[in-house]
Amino acid sequence: MSRAPACPIPEPLARALADARSIVVLTGAGVSAESGVPTFRDAQTGLWAKFDPFELATPRAFARQPGLVWDWYAERRAAVARALPNPGHRALVAIEGRAPSFLLATQNVDGLHHRAGSRSIVELHGSLARVRCSREDREVAAWDEPAPGEPPRCPDCGAFLRPDVVWFEEALPAAAIERAEAAARACDLMIVAGTSAEVHPAAALPWLARAAGATIVEINPSATPLTRHADHALRERSGVALPAWVASAWPASAAPDAAGGGAK
Ligand code: NAD
């Protein structure tokens, strides 16, 4: 007796992926949830349970309590280093390997897409892996041990160092968002996975693609403001839906790639 597939994919959806000429993927925190990296909307655990991430990830919070914000990011960096890419990350590597044109625009700062093997990536919100000077805005690779309760200081100018991520209320790097917008306007398939589709300007990318006539497919166990405007909505976890979609689009060859790709 054969078992029903974990996530049934309608035939037109399988064809849309296999036939797409230009694919843009927008990912958010949900894609890394199955790697054990919590979304901001999930309850915070342990020591950090009493802090609201939407309050900590702001320039105001860093100005008021730089040591607290630095420590929170240090803990997130350590948690991400322990995490591994999941089948959803790897399925996107398989899609990139088959699509004639592909761009992955991610709001995630965890580096898991890179570690899964994705190459054509634009990091809209920066990366936890990098640190920059809060005054000079340039990347800093090494610093001295900080005073207790403070972030480390820039070896050149003495200002506090900060994570190279985009905080709420800050502008995105212009080159990153411009590249993503241009690709969104030119794609024929946009996949929107694991994002609440509420944090702008990234949330506008599917609308640009839709206005240009692209097919929009959302993958999210919960409904978002985008859901009823998408051509297809797969109400499933990305670690289940994306490999199933790859396997249905390329039945002969997809399974090894979707499952492979290797964590680094
Ligand atoms: P979000 O927290 O606003 O939304 C997460 C979405 O993922 C929700 O809609 C939820 O229903 C969905 N989701 C949860 N589990 C899922 C799964 N297994 N598969 C598919 N979808 C799932 O996240 P956002 O839209 O990325 O925006 C919030 C901000 O938080 C962004 O700026 C992002 O940079 C930042 N953030 C990043 C990380 C990370 O790098 N991993 C983690 C937390 C927050």
mmCIF file of C-alpha atoms and ligand atoms in Angstrom:
data_model
loop_
_atom_site.group_PDB
_atom_site.id
_atom_site.type_symbol
_atom_site.label_atom_id
_atom_site.label_comp_id
_atom_site.label_asym_id
_atom_site.label_seq_id
_atom_site.Cartn_x
_atom_site.Cartn_y
_atom_site.Cartn_z
ATOM 1 C CA MET A 1 0.000 0.000 0.000
ATOM 2 C CA SER A 2 1.455 3.391 -0.954
ATOM 3 C CA ARG A 3 1.239 6.270 1.505
ATOM 4 C CA ALA A 4 -0.298 9.629 0.576
ATOM 5 C CA PRO A 5 2.386 12.297 0.010
ATOM 6 C CA ALA A 6 3.114 14.471 3.070
ATOM 7 C CA CYS A 7 2.107 17.560 1.130
ATOM 8 C CA PRO A 8 0.056 16.972 -2.023
ATOM 9 C CA ILE A 9 1.044 19.369 -4.814
ATOM 10 C CA PRO A 10 -1.569 20.209 -7.470
ATOM 11 C CA GLU A 11 -0.377 19.448 -11.002
ATOM 12 C CA PRO A 12 -0.554 23.102 -12.216
ATOM 13 C CA LEU A 13 1.688 24.106 -9.333
ATOM 14 C CA ALA A 14 4.253 21.423 -10.186
ATOM 15 C CA ARG A 15 4.225 22.670 -13.782
ATOM 16 C CA ALA A 16 4.558 26.318 -12.724
ATOM 17 C CA LEU A 17 7.835 25.480 -10.963
ATOM 18 C CA ALA A 18 9.232 23.229 -13.673
ATOM 19 C CA ASP A 19 8.380 25.726 -16.458
ATOM 20 C CA ALA A 20 9.370 28.985 -14.741
ATOM 21 C CA ARG A 21 12.067 30.945 -16.534
ATOM 22 C CA SER A 22 12.825 33.389 -13.761
ATOM 23 C CA ILE A 23 12.183 32.642 -10.085
ATOM 24 C CA VAL A 24 12.431 34.959 -7.113
ATOM 25 C CA VAL A 25 12.043 33.575 -3.595
ATOM 26 C CA LEU A 26 11.312 35.752 -0.590
ATOM 27 C CA THR A 27 12.007 34.023 2.719
ATOM 28 C CA GLY A 28 11.428 35.015 6.336
ATOM 29 C CA ALA A 29 12.035 33.672 9.803
ATOM 30 C CA GLY A 30 9.558 30.779 9.347
ATOM 31 C CA VAL A 31 11.921 29.014 6.920
ATOM 32 C CA SER A 32 14.432 28.623 9.751
ATOM 33 C CA ALA A 33 11.866 27.636 12.400
ATOM 34 C CA GLU A 34 12.352 23.930 11.605
ATOM 35 C CA SER A 35 16.088 24.424 12.211
ATOM 36 C CA GLY A 36 15.218 25.475 15.758
ATOM 37 C CA VAL A 37 15.774 29.215 15.173
ATOM 38 C CA PRO A 38 12.713 30.918 16.681
ATOM 39 C CA THR A 39 10.724 33.543 14.805
ATOM 40 C CA PHE A 40 10.238 36.869 16.586
ATOM 41 C CA ARG A 41 6.581 36.063 16.972
ATOM 42 C CA ASP A 42 7.318 32.820 18.836
ATOM 43 C CA ALA A 43 7.548 33.129 22.586
ATOM 44 C CA GLN A 44 11.040 33.947 23.748
ATOM 45 C CA THR A 45 12.575 31.412 26.067
ATOM 46 C CA GLY A 46 14.904 31.267 29.040
ATOM 47 C CA LEU A 47 16.651 34.442 30.140
ATOM 48 C CA TRP A 48 15.167 36.460 27.303
ATOM 49 C CA ALA A 49 11.515 35.582 27.937
ATOM 50 C CA LYS A 50 10.759 38.976 29.454
ATOM 51 C CA PHE A 51 12.112 40.990 26.488
ATOM 52 C CA ASP A 52 10.156 41.874 23.360
ATOM 53 C CA PRO A 53 12.316 41.310 20.249
ATOM 54 C CA PHE A 54 10.394 44.011 18.393
ATOM 55 C CA GLU A 55 11.682 46.403 21.091
ATOM 56 C CA LEU A 56 15.240 45.062 21.309
ATOM 57 C CA ALA A 57 15.902 45.121 17.556
ATOM 58 C CA THR A 58 15.788 48.904 17.295
ATOM 59 C CA PRO A 59 18.315 51.767 17.273
ATOM 60 C CA ARG A 60 16.498 53.248 20.283
ATOM 61 C CA ALA A 61 17.120 50.106 22.319
ATOM 62 C CA PHE A 62 20.810 50.126 21.369
ATOM 63 C CA ALA A 63 21.142 53.807 22.320
ATOM 64 C CA ARG A 64 19.532 53.158 25.729
ATOM 65 C CA GLN A 65 20.923 49.728 26.584
ATOM 66 C CA PRO A 66 23.778 48.854 24.215
ATOM 67 C CA GLY A 67 25.102 46.037 26.419
ATOM 68 C CA LEU A 68 21.715 44.331 26.623
ATOM 69 C CA VAL A 69 21.189 44.484 22.852
ATOM 70 C CA TRP A 70 24.738 43.249 22.177
ATOM 71 C CA ASP A 71 24.230 40.300 24.575
ATOM 72 C CA TRP A 72 20.906 39.388 22.975
ATOM 73 C CA TYR A 73 22.535 39.250 19.537
ATOM 74 C CA ALA A 74 25.496 37.309 20.917
ATOM 75 C CA GLU A 75 23.066 34.688 22.195
ATOM 76 C CA ARG A 76 21.192 34.609 18.859
ATOM 77 C CA ARG A 77 24.536 34.235 17.017
ATOM 78 C CA ALA A 78 25.472 31.284 19.229
ATOM 79 C CA ALA A 79 22.043 29.653 18.740
ATOM 80 C CA VAL A 80 22.283 30.020 14.967
ATOM 81 C CA ALA A 81 25.793 28.535 14.968
ATOM 82 C CA ARG A 82 24.349 25.409 16.633
ATOM 83 C CA ALA A 83 21.463 25.187 14.107
ATOM 84 C CA LEU A 84 21.602 23.276 10.816
ATOM 85 C CA PRO A 85 19.895 24.008 7.482
ATOM 86 C CA ASN A 86 16.634 22.049 7.105
ATOM 87 C CA PRO A 87 14.975 20.387 4.075
ATOM 88 C CA GLY A 88 13.288 23.689 3.145
ATOM 89 C CA HIS A 89 16.650 25.466 2.798
ATOM 90 C CA ARG A 90 17.958 22.527 0.780
ATOM 91 C CA ALA A 91 14.954 22.425 -1.548
ATOM 92 C CA LEU A 92 15.687 26.054 -2.470
ATOM 93 C CA VAL A 93 19.220 24.992 -3.430
ATOM 94 C CA ALA A 94 17.671 22.353 -5.714
ATOM 95 C CA ILE A 95 15.397 24.966 -7.313
ATOM 96 C CA GLU A 96 18.339 27.344 -7.851
ATOM 97 C CA GLY A 97 20.184 24.521 -9.606
ATOM 98 C CA ARG A 98 17.357 24.080 -12.123
ATOM 99 C CA ALA A 99 15.916 27.552 -12.700
ATOM 100 C CA PRO A 100 17.279 29.465 -15.706
ATOM 101 C CA SER A 101 17.259 32.642 -13.589
ATOM 102 C CA PHE A 102 17.003 32.674 -9.781
ATOM 103 C CA LEU A 103 17.311 35.084 -6.876
ATOM 104 C CA LEU A 104 16.724 34.339 -3.202
ATOM 105 C CA ALA A 105 15.843 37.492 -1.266
ATOM 106 C CA THR A 106 15.926 36.670 2.426
ATOM 107 C CA GLN A 107 14.907 38.658 5.476
ATOM 108 C CA ASN A 108 16.792 36.158 7.616
ATOM 109 C CA VAL A 109 20.043 37.138 9.247
ATOM 110 C CA ASP A 110 21.020 33.583 10.261
ATOM 111 C CA GLY A 111 23.182 32.569 7.258
ATOM 112 C CA LEU A 112 21.420 29.184 6.952
ATOM 113 C CA HIS A 113 20.656 29.650 3.236
ATOM 114 C CA HIS A 114 24.387 30.148 2.572
ATOM 115 C CA ARG A 115 25.253 27.133 4.705
ATOM 116 C CA ALA A 116 22.705 25.008 2.813
ATOM 117 C CA GLY A 117 24.434 25.898 -0.461
ATOM 118 C CA SER A 118 22.321 28.723 -1.949
ATOM 119 C CA ARG A 119 24.496 31.083 -3.951
ATOM 120 C CA SER A 120 22.311 33.721 -5.582
ATOM 121 C CA ILE A 121 21.217 35.468 -2.389
ATOM 122 C CA VAL A 122 20.473 38.987 -1.366
ATOM 123 C CA GLU A 123 20.379 39.498 2.406
ATOM 124 C CA LEU A 124 17.834 42.266 2.837
ATOM 125 C CA HIS A 125 18.288 42.583 6.597
ATOM 126 C CA GLY A 126 22.031 41.961 6.885
ATOM 127 C CA SER A 127 23.738 39.110 8.698
ATOM 128 C CA LEU A 128 24.387 38.098 12.289
ATOM 129 C CA ALA A 129 27.783 36.877 11.151
ATOM 130 C CA ARG A 130 29.043 40.437 10.571
ATOM 131 C CA VAL A 131 29.737 43.258 13.008
ATOM 132 C CA ARG A 132 30.118 46.920 12.125
ATOM 133 C CA CYS A 133 31.122 50.188 13.766
ATOM 134 C CA SER A 134 28.032 52.076 14.925
ATOM 135 C CA ARG A 135 29.619 55.422 13.992
ATOM 136 C CA GLU A 136 31.591 54.748 10.795
ATOM 137 C CA ASP A 137 29.271 52.067 9.399
ATOM 138 C CA ARG A 138 32.122 49.857 8.208
ATOM 139 C CA GLU A 139 32.572 46.170 8.892
ATOM 140 C CA VAL A 140 34.954 45.270 11.735
ATOM 141 C CA ALA A 141 36.476 41.796 11.956
ATOM 142 C CA ALA A 142 38.391 41.859 15.272
ATOM 143 C CA TRP A 143 38.075 43.739 18.548
ATOM 144 C CA ASP A 144 39.311 43.732 22.145
ATOM 145 C CA GLU A 145 37.416 42.202 25.047
ATOM 146 C CA PRO A 146 34.699 44.696 26.091
ATOM 147 C CA ALA A 147 34.126 46.153 29.548
ATOM 148 C CA PRO A 148 31.433 44.187 31.435
ATOM 149 C CA GLY A 149 27.910 45.125 30.363
ATOM 150 C CA GLU A 150 29.072 46.970 27.229
ATOM 151 C CA PRO A 151 29.488 46.025 23.581
ATOM 152 C CA PRO A 152 33.059 45.918 22.312
ATOM 153 C CA ARG A 153 34.452 49.140 20.834
ATOM 154 C CA CYS A 154 35.682 49.973 17.336
ATOM 155 C CA PRO A 155 39.486 49.581 17.269
ATOM 156 C CA ASP A 156 39.753 52.799 15.186
ATOM 157 C CA CYS A 157 37.287 55.320 16.581
ATOM 158 C CA GLY A 158 36.209 53.829 19.937
ATOM 159 C CA ALA A 159 32.462 53.829 19.156
ATOM 160 C CA PHE A 160 30.426 50.773 20.114
ATOM 161 C CA LEU A 161 30.317 47.904 17.653
ATOM 162 C CA ARG A 162 26.885 46.597 16.616
ATOM 163 C CA PRO A 163 25.574 43.632 14.630
ATOM 164 C CA ASP A 164 25.428 44.278 10.872
ATOM 165 C CA VAL A 165 21.683 43.736 10.748
ATOM 166 C CA VAL A 166 18.855 46.063 9.797
ATOM 167 C CA TRP A 167 16.847 47.033 12.854
ATOM 168 C CA PHE A 168 13.197 48.042 12.874
ATOM 169 C CA GLU A 169 12.990 51.757 11.941
ATOM 170 C CA GLU A 170 16.227 51.547 9.892
ATOM 171 C CA ALA A 171 16.572 51.673 6.109
ATOM 172 C CA LEU A 172 17.575 48.570 4.166
ATOM 173 C CA PRO A 173 20.879 48.611 2.269
ATOM 174 C CA ALA A 174 19.919 50.379 -0.977
ATOM 175 C CA ALA A 175 21.777 47.993 -3.299
ATOM 176 C CA ALA A 176 20.125 44.949 -1.702
ATOM 177 C CA ILE A 177 16.535 46.136 -1.952
ATOM 178 C CA GLU A 178 17.080 47.569 -5.465
ATOM 179 C CA ARG A 179 18.425 44.222 -6.683
ATOM 180 C CA ALA A 180 15.472 42.372 -5.154
ATOM 181 C CA GLU A 181 12.943 44.837 -6.580
ATOM 182 C CA ALA A 182 14.402 44.599 -10.085
ATOM 183 C CA ALA A 183 14.299 40.785 -9.931
ATOM 184 C CA ALA A 184 10.716 40.831 -8.563
ATOM 185 C CA ARG A 185 9.562 43.006 -11.469
ATOM 186 C CA ALA A 186 11.181 40.608 -13.980
ATOM 187 C CA CYS A 187 10.275 37.178 -12.566
ATOM 188 C CA ASP A 188 7.494 34.896 -13.740
ATOM 189 C CA LEU A 189 7.256 32.941 -10.436
ATOM 190 C CA MET A 190 7.593 34.356 -6.944
ATOM 191 C CA ILE A 191 7.712 32.002 -3.961
ATOM 192 C CA VAL A 192 7.008 33.640 -0.601
ATOM 193 C CA ALA A 193 7.947 31.295 2.240
ATOM 194 C CA GLY A 194 7.943 31.660 6.021
ATOM 195 C CA THR A 195 7.249 35.367 6.222
ATOM 196 C CA SER A 196 4.402 37.218 7.880
ATOM 197 C CA ALA A 197 4.485 39.522 4.819
ATOM 198 C CA GLU A 198 4.141 42.472 7.166
ATOM 199 C CA VAL A 199 7.669 43.878 7.491
ATOM 200 C CA HIS A 200 8.263 46.520 4.819
ATOM 201 C CA PRO A 201 9.805 47.113 2.344
ATOM 202 C CA ALA A 202 10.431 43.351 1.850
ATOM 203 C CA ALA A 203 6.677 42.723 2.118
ATOM 204 C CA ALA A 204 6.142 44.838 -1.011
ATOM 205 C CA LEU A 205 8.230 42.526 -3.230
ATOM 206 C CA PRO A 206 5.391 40.035 -3.975
ATOM 207 C CA TRP A 207 3.170 42.963 -4.933
ATOM 208 C CA LEU A 208 5.755 44.204 -7.455
ATOM 209 C CA ALA A 209 5.940 40.714 -8.943
ATOM 210 C CA ARG A 210 2.175 40.378 -9.009
ATOM 211 C CA ALA A 211 1.766 43.759 -10.762
ATOM 212 C CA ALA A 212 4.238 42.539 -13.391
ATOM 213 C CA GLY A 213 2.159 39.395 -14.007
ATOM 214 C CA ALA A 214 4.140 36.784 -12.058
ATOM 215 C CA THR A 215 2.517 33.761 -10.411
ATOM 216 C CA ILE A 216 2.656 34.157 -6.618
ATOM 217 C CA VAL A 217 2.908 31.073 -4.396
ATOM 218 C CA GLU A 218 2.865 31.426 -0.628
ATOM 219 C CA ILE A 219 4.120 28.723 1.749
ATOM 220 C CA ASN A 220 3.122 29.304 5.350
ATOM 221 C CA PRO A 221 1.117 27.260 7.886
ATOM 222 C CA SER A 222 -0.735 30.473 8.829
ATOM 223 C CA ALA A 223 -2.596 33.004 6.733
ATOM 224 C CA THR A 224 -0.951 36.392 6.080
ATOM 225 C CA PRO A 225 -2.131 39.612 4.430
ATOM 226 C CA LEU A 226 -0.751 38.178 1.164
ATOM 227 C CA THR A 227 -2.609 34.848 1.274
ATOM 228 C CA ARG A 228 -5.819 35.822 -0.475
ATOM 229 C CA HIS A 229 -3.897 37.637 -3.228
ATOM 230 C CA ALA A 230 -1.578 34.695 -3.964
ATOM 231 C CA ASP A 231 -2.307 32.373 -6.892
ATOM 232 C CA HIS A 232 -1.609 29.360 -4.660
ATOM 233 C CA ALA A 233 -1.189 29.104 -0.894
ATOM 234 C CA LEU A 234 0.355 25.949 0.575
ATOM 235 C CA ARG A 235 -0.685 25.897 4.239
ATOM 236 C CA GLU A 236 2.264 23.796 5.300
ATOM 237 C CA ARG A 237 5.684 24.147 6.879
ATOM 238 C CA SER A 238 8.341 25.099 4.350
ATOM 239 C CA GLY A 239 10.505 22.117 5.342
ATOM 240 C CA VAL A 240 7.687 19.848 4.138
ATOM 241 C CA ALA A 241 6.124 21.843 1.287
ATOM 242 C CA LEU A 242 9.277 22.913 -0.551
ATOM 243 C CA PRO A 243 10.813 19.408 -0.888
ATOM 244 C CA ALA A 244 7.382 18.034 -1.924
ATOM 245 C CA TRP A 245 7.052 20.739 -4.560
ATOM 246 C CA VAL A 246 10.558 20.073 -5.920
ATOM 247 C CA ALA A 247 9.836 16.342 -6.064
ATOM 248 C CA SER A 248 6.599 16.921 -7.977
ATOM 249 C CA ALA A 249 8.163 19.403 -10.427
ATOM 250 C CA TRP A 250 11.156 17.189 -11.260
ATOM 251 C CA PRO A 251 10.036 13.664 -10.287
ATOM 252 C CA ALA A 252 12.954 11.799 -11.825
ATOM 253 C CA SER A 253 15.769 13.726 -10.223
ATOM 254 C CA ALA A 254 14.506 15.950 -7.462
ATOM 255 C CA ALA A 255 14.558 13.723 -4.404
ATOM 256 C CA PRO A 256 18.345 13.415 -3.945
ATOM 257 C CA ASP A 257 18.915 17.155 -4.428
ATOM 258 C CA ALA A 258 16.010 18.229 -2.282
ATOM 259 C CA ALA A 259 17.279 16.005 0.487
ATOM 260 C CA GLY A 260 20.955 16.675 -0.185
ATOM 261 C CA GLY A 261 22.914 19.888 -0.408
ATOM 262 C CA GLY A 262 24.632 19.188 2.873
ATOM 263 C CA ALA A 263 24.898 21.329 5.963
ATOM 264 C CA LYS A 264 28.198 23.133 6.305
HETATM 265 P P1 NAD B 1 7.906 36.818 11.242
HETATM 266 O O1 NAD B 1 8.363 36.317 12.586
HETATM 267 O O2 NAD B 1 7.186 38.103 11.177
HETATM 268 O O3 NAD B 1 6.953 35.742 10.550
HETATM 269 C C1 NAD B 1 7.297 34.387 10.486
HETATM 270 C C2 NAD B 1 6.290 33.692 9.608
HETATM 271 O O4 NAD B 1 6.722 32.357 9.423
HETATM 272 C C3 NAD B 1 4.876 33.630 10.201
HETATM 273 O O5 NAD B 1 3.948 34.071 9.233
HETATM 274 C C4 NAD B 1 4.674 32.133 10.530
HETATM 275 O O6 NAD B 1 3.340 31.717 10.326
HETATM 276 C C5 NAD B 1 5.604 31.510 9.513
HETATM 277 N N1 NAD B 1 6.102 30.188 9.882
HETATM 278 C C6 NAD B 1 6.356 29.688 11.114
HETATM 279 N N2 NAD B 1 6.853 28.445 11.024
HETATM 280 C C7 NAD B 1 6.940 28.160 9.686
HETATM 281 C C8 NAD B 1 7.398 27.039 8.955
HETATM 282 N N3 NAD B 1 7.891 25.949 9.560
HETATM 283 N N4 NAD B 1 7.350 27.111 7.579
HETATM 284 C C9 NAD B 1 6.872 28.200 6.955
HETATM 285 N N5 NAD B 1 6.419 29.299 7.616
HETATM 286 C C10 NAD B 1 6.465 29.274 8.963
HETATM 287 O O7 NAD B 1 9.193 36.819 10.342
HETATM 288 P P2 NAD B 1 9.561 37.730 9.117
HETATM 289 O O8 NAD B 1 8.392 37.843 8.208
HETATM 290 O O9 NAD B 1 10.841 37.169 8.620
HETATM 291 O O10 NAD B 1 9.839 39.198 9.718
HETATM 292 C C11 NAD B 1 10.326 39.499 11.014
HETATM 293 C C12 NAD B 1 11.754 40.048 11.094
HETATM 294 O O11 NAD B 1 12.434 39.189 11.975
HETATM 295 C C13 NAD B 1 12.562 40.080 9.862
HETATM 296 O O12 NAD B 1 13.098 41.357 9.789
HETATM 297 C C14 NAD B 1 13.711 39.089 10.106
HETATM 298 O O13 NAD B 1 14.924 39.651 9.682
HETATM 299 C C15 NAD B 1 13.769 38.933 11.577
HETATM 300 N N6 NAD B 1 14.097 37.585 12.102
HETATM 301 C C16 NAD B 1 14.998 36.776 11.475
HETATM 302 C C17 NAD B 1 15.268 35.509 11.975
HETATM 303 C C18 NAD B 1 16.274 34.621 11.282
HETATM 304 O O14 NAD B 1 17.214 35.125 10.674
HETATM 305 N N7 NAD B 1 16.102 33.303 11.326
HETATM 306 C C19 NAD B 1 14.610 35.052 13.123
HETATM 307 C C20 NAD B 1 13.708 35.904 13.755
HETATM 308 C C21 NAD B 1 13.460 37.174 13.229
#
